[in-house]
mmCIF file of C-alpha atoms in Angstrom:
data_model
loop_
_atom_site.group_PDB
_atom_site.id
_atom_site.type_symbol
_atom_site.label_atom_id
_atom_site.label_comp_id
_atom_site.label_asym_id
_atom_site.label_seq_id
_atom_site.Cartn_x
_atom_site.Cartn_y
_atom_site.Cartn_z
ATOM 1 C CA MET A 1 -20.568 13.558 -46.925
ATOM 2 C CA GLY A 2 -22.207 13.111 -50.305
ATOM 3 C CA GLN A 3 -23.420 9.836 -51.649
ATOM 4 C CA GLU A 4 -23.246 8.675 -55.220
ATOM 5 C CA ILE A 5 -26.216 6.875 -56.730
ATOM 6 C CA LEU A 6 -25.596 4.656 -59.747
ATOM 7 C CA ILE A 7 -28.568 4.499 -62.068
ATOM 8 C CA ASP A 8 -27.219 2.554 -65.065
ATOM 9 C CA VAL A 9 -27.142 -1.201 -64.933
ATOM 10 C CA GLU A 10 -23.612 -2.485 -65.154
ATOM 11 C CA ARG A 11 -23.328 -5.118 -67.811
ATOM 12 C CA ARG A 12 -20.756 -7.638 -68.817
ATOM 13 C CA ARG A 13 -21.307 -9.207 -72.192
ATOM 14 C CA ARG A 14 -19.859 -12.499 -73.364
ATOM 15 C CA TRP A 15 -18.787 -12.767 -76.983
ATOM 16 C CA ALA A 16 -18.416 -15.963 -78.976
ATOM 17 C CA VAL A 17 -15.122 -16.343 -80.842
ATOM 18 C CA ALA A 18 -16.957 -16.368 -84.171
ATOM 19 C CA ARG A 19 -18.653 -13.066 -83.301
ATOM 20 C CA LYS A 20 -15.325 -11.520 -82.251
ATOM 21 C CA LEU A 21 -13.765 -12.574 -85.553
ATOM 22 C CA SER A 22 -16.723 -11.160 -87.441
ATOM 23 C CA ILE A 23 -16.439 -7.801 -85.689
ATOM 24 C CA LEU A 24 -12.644 -7.689 -86.111
ATOM 25 C CA SER A 25 -12.972 -8.427 -89.827
ATOM 26 C CA GLU A 26 -14.933 -5.178 -90.277
ATOM 27 C CA VAL A 27 -11.841 -3.082 -89.505
ATOM 28 C CA GLY A 28 -10.420 -1.715 -92.736
ATOM 29 C CA VAL A 29 -13.448 -2.478 -94.898
ATOM 30 C CA ASP A 30 -14.435 0.651 -96.811
ATOM 31 C CA GLY A 31 -11.949 2.591 -94.681
ATOM 32 C CA ALA A 32 -13.599 1.702 -91.345
ATOM 33 C CA THR A 33 -11.271 2.410 -88.436
ATOM 34 C CA VAL A 34 -11.089 0.576 -85.128
ATOM 35 C CA SER A 35 -13.018 3.485 -83.592
ATOM 36 C CA ASP A 36 -15.766 3.226 -86.221
ATOM 37 C CA VAL A 37 -16.217 -0.510 -85.696
ATOM 38 C CA ALA A 38 -16.130 -0.176 -81.902
ATOM 39 C CA ARG A 39 -18.751 2.556 -81.995
ATOM 40 C CA ARG A 40 -20.950 0.517 -84.357
ATOM 41 C CA HIS A 41 -20.980 -2.408 -81.909
ATOM 42 C CA ASP A 42 -21.113 -0.365 -78.691
ATOM 43 C CA LEU A 43 -17.600 -1.386 -77.658
ATOM 44 C CA THR A 44 -14.446 0.432 -76.699
ATOM 45 C CA ARG A 45 -11.427 0.478 -78.983
ATOM 46 C CA GLN A 46 -9.539 -1.341 -76.239
ATOM 47 C CA HIS A 47 -11.908 -4.316 -76.571
ATOM 48 C CA LEU A 48 -10.969 -4.699 -80.210
ATOM 49 C CA TYR A 49 -7.250 -4.403 -79.473
ATOM 50 C CA GLN A 50 -7.549 -7.003 -76.691
ATOM 51 C CA TRP A 51 -9.457 -9.354 -78.986
ATOM 52 C CA ARG A 52 -6.838 -8.883 -81.703
ATOM 53 C CA ASN A 53 -4.001 -9.674 -79.282
ATOM 54 C CA TRP A 54 -5.866 -12.697 -77.951
ATOM 55 C CA LEU A 55 -6.392 -13.920 -81.506
ATOM 56 C CA ARG A 56 -2.682 -13.584 -82.304
ATOM 57 C CA GLN A 57 -1.792 -15.599 -79.198
ATOM 58 C CA HIS A 58 -4.371 -18.266 -80.033
ATOM 59 C CA SER A 59 -3.875 -18.271 -83.795
ATOM 60 C CA SER A 60 -4.875 -21.923 -84.049
ATOM 61 C CA VAL A 61 -8.490 -20.775 -83.532
ATOM 62 C CA ALA A 62 -8.365 -18.822 -86.797
ATOM 63 C CA ALA A 63 -6.308 -21.487 -88.570
ATOM 64 C CA ARG A 64 -9.177 -23.983 -88.375
ATOM 65 C CA ASP A 65 -11.156 -21.903 -90.868
ATOM 66 C CA VAL A 66 -8.338 -21.584 -93.434
ATOM 67 C CA ARG A 67 -8.858 -23.751 -96.504
ATOM 68 C CA PHE A 68 -7.119 -23.607 -99.868
ATOM 69 C CA LEU A 69 -9.176 -24.448 -102.925
ATOM 70 C CA PRO A 70 -8.025 -25.134 -106.481
ATOM 71 C CA VAL A 71 -8.602 -22.264 -108.882
ATOM 72 C CA GLU A 72 -8.561 -21.895 -112.644
ATOM 73 C CA CYS A 73 -6.537 -19.044 -114.092
ATOM 74 C CA MET A 74 -8.339 -16.930 -116.679
ATOM 75 C CA ASP A 75 -7.004 -14.461 -119.165
ATOM 76 C CA ASP A 76 -8.480 -11.005 -119.835
ATOM 77 C CA ARG A 77 -11.082 -12.452 -122.230
ATOM 78 C CA GLY A 78 -12.403 -14.849 -119.586
ATOM 79 C CA ALA A 79 -10.918 -17.944 -121.234
ATOM 80 C CA VAL A 80 -9.337 -20.581 -119.011
ATOM 81 C CA ALA A 81 -5.555 -20.471 -119.307
ATOM 82 C CA GLY A 82 -3.759 -23.534 -120.630
ATOM 83 C CA PRO A 83 -1.595 -25.827 -118.494
ATOM 84 C CA ALA A 84 1.594 -24.017 -119.513
ATOM 85 C CA ASP A 85 0.157 -20.731 -118.240
ATOM 86 C CA VAL A 86 -0.997 -22.234 -114.955
ATOM 87 C CA THR A 87 2.413 -23.654 -114.027
ATOM 88 C CA ARG A 88 4.238 -20.422 -114.886
ATOM 89 C CA PRO A 89 5.030 -18.548 -111.670
ATOM 90 C CA GLY A 90 3.093 -15.318 -111.679
ATOM 91 C CA ARG A 91 1.287 -12.959 -109.403
ATOM 92 C CA VAL A 92 -2.006 -13.839 -107.783
ATOM 93 C CA ASP A 93 -4.099 -11.274 -105.933
ATOM 94 C CA ILE A 94 -6.104 -12.645 -102.997
ATOM 95 C CA VAL A 95 -9.029 -10.487 -101.864
ATOM 96 C CA LEU A 96 -9.854 -11.055 -98.185
ATOM 97 C CA ARG A 97 -13.223 -10.798 -96.434
ATOM 98 C CA ASN A 98 -12.209 -7.470 -94.902
ATOM 99 C CA GLY A 99 -11.547 -5.975 -98.348
ATOM 100 C CA ARG A 100 -7.757 -6.079 -98.173
ATOM 101 C CA THR A 101 -5.776 -7.592 -101.034
ATOM 102 C CA ILE A 102 -2.624 -9.705 -100.808
ATOM 103 C CA GLY A 103 -0.400 -10.129 -103.862
ATOM 104 C CA VAL A 104 1.436 -13.451 -104.028
ATOM 105 C CA SER A 105 4.203 -14.386 -106.470
ATOM 106 C CA GLY A 106 5.712 -17.817 -106.943
ATOM 107 C CA ASP A 107 4.606 -20.813 -104.913
ATOM 108 C CA PRO A 108 4.864 -20.061 -101.167
ATOM 109 C CA PRO A 109 4.277 -22.902 -98.681
ATOM 110 C CA ASP A 110 0.641 -23.266 -97.568
ATOM 111 C CA ALA A 111 1.531 -22.672 -93.908
ATOM 112 C CA LEU A 112 3.242 -19.375 -94.736
ATOM 113 C CA LEU A 113 0.384 -18.215 -96.939
ATOM 114 C CA ALA A 114 -2.176 -19.136 -94.240
ATOM 115 C CA ARG A 115 -0.194 -17.143 -91.670
ATOM 116 C CA ILE A 116 0.014 -14.094 -93.950
ATOM 117 C CA ILE A 117 -3.741 -14.247 -94.558
ATOM 118 C CA ARG A 118 -4.463 -14.535 -90.814
ATOM 119 C CA ILE A 119 -2.256 -11.538 -90.072
ATOM 120 C CA ALA A 120 -3.846 -9.434 -92.827
ATOM 121 C CA GLU A 121 -7.364 -10.318 -91.673
ATOM 122 C CA THR A 122 -6.695 -9.444 -88.015
ATOM 123 C CA ALA A 123 -4.287 -6.531 -88.379
#
């Protein structure tokens, strides 16, 4: 009968929601994969997938940080576009914290746009 001796200290870390969101937002930036981010933070890939699923189920946590701000449209020369140009439906590219870009045309409802941004930031 052999005995097994465990030398390593078993650890269980607690992560704040803000920290989880920060780590999840690194996926996709500069081509970083889930494996790359997990390795960088000494986690397993499964941790990141669990966090992502938890975030989707509790999306109101992420929704608290979503704010829409007024912007001024500029032409290629850097001049502010006139009122006629601003009201014309066009395409707007939104660059997210994780480096992904969302192209938006028309005037989608704020709730829909917030949901699309949340999905793109956590996917």
